[in-house]
C-alpha positions in Angstrom: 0.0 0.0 0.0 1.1 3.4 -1.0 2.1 5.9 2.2 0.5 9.3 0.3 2.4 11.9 3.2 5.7 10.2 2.5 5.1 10.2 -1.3 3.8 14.0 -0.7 6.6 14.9 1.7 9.1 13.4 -0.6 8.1 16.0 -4.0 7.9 19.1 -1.3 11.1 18.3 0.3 13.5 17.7 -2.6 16.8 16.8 -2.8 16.2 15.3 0.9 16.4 11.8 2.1 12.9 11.0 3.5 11.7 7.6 4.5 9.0 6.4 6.6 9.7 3.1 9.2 6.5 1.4 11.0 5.7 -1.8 12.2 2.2 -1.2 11.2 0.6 1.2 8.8 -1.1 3.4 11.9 1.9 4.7 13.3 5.7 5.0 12.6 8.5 7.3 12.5 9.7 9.7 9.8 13.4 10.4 9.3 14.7 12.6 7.5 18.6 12.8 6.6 19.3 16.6 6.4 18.9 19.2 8.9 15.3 20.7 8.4 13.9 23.1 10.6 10.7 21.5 13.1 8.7 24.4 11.6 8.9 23.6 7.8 8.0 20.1 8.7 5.0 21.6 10.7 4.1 23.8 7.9 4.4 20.8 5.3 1.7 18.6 7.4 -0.7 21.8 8.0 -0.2 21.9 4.1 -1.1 18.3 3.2 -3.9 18.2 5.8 -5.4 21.0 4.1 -5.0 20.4 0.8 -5.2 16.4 1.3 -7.5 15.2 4.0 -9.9 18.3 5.1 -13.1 18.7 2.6 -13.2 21.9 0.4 -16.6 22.0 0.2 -17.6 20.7 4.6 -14.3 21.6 5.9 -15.1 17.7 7.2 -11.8 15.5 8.0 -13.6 12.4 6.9 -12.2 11.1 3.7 -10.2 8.9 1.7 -7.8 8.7 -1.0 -7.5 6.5 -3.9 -4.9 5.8 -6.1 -5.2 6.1 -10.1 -2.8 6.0 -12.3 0.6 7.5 -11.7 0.5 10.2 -9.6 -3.3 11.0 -9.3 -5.5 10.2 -6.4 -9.5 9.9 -6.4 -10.3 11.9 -3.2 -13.8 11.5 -1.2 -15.2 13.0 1.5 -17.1 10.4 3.6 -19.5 13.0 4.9 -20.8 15.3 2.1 -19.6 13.0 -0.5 -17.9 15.9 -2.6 -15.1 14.2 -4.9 -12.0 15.5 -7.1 -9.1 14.0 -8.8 -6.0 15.7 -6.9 -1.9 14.8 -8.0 0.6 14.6 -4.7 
């Protein structure tokens, strides 16, 4: 299964080493290999959760992502049920 932050974290943070280690898929660690700043990391998450998980249309935090093809995702919201096509 495809870990979308990592994959998302990955294209924002070029040219840095970022990987993702878990036992499970609910929880895990994220390491990164350069020095970054704890804000830009903070900032990245605020930006995925927005753009990524939170409706546009309910402001919900219900939903899912799908994988397509390639880079695109089918996004749902579970609550209103507005959908979009979205590329990490």
């Amino acid at each position: 299964k495809s870990n979308i932050i990592l994959e998302y974290l990955k294209k924002e943070m070029k040219g840095k080493n970022v990987a993702w280690f878990s036992p499970s898929e609910d929880d895990g660690i994220l390491i990164i290999a350069k020095k970054t700043k704890k804000q830009d990391i903070i900032t990245l998450v605020e930006k995925y959760v927005t753009n990524f998980v939170n409706c546009s249309s309910c402001n919900n935090a219900i939903s899912t992502l799908t994988k397509t093809d390639g880079k695109y995702y089918n996004y749902e919201c579970l609550t209103c049920g507005f959908t979009k096509c979205i590329s990490i």
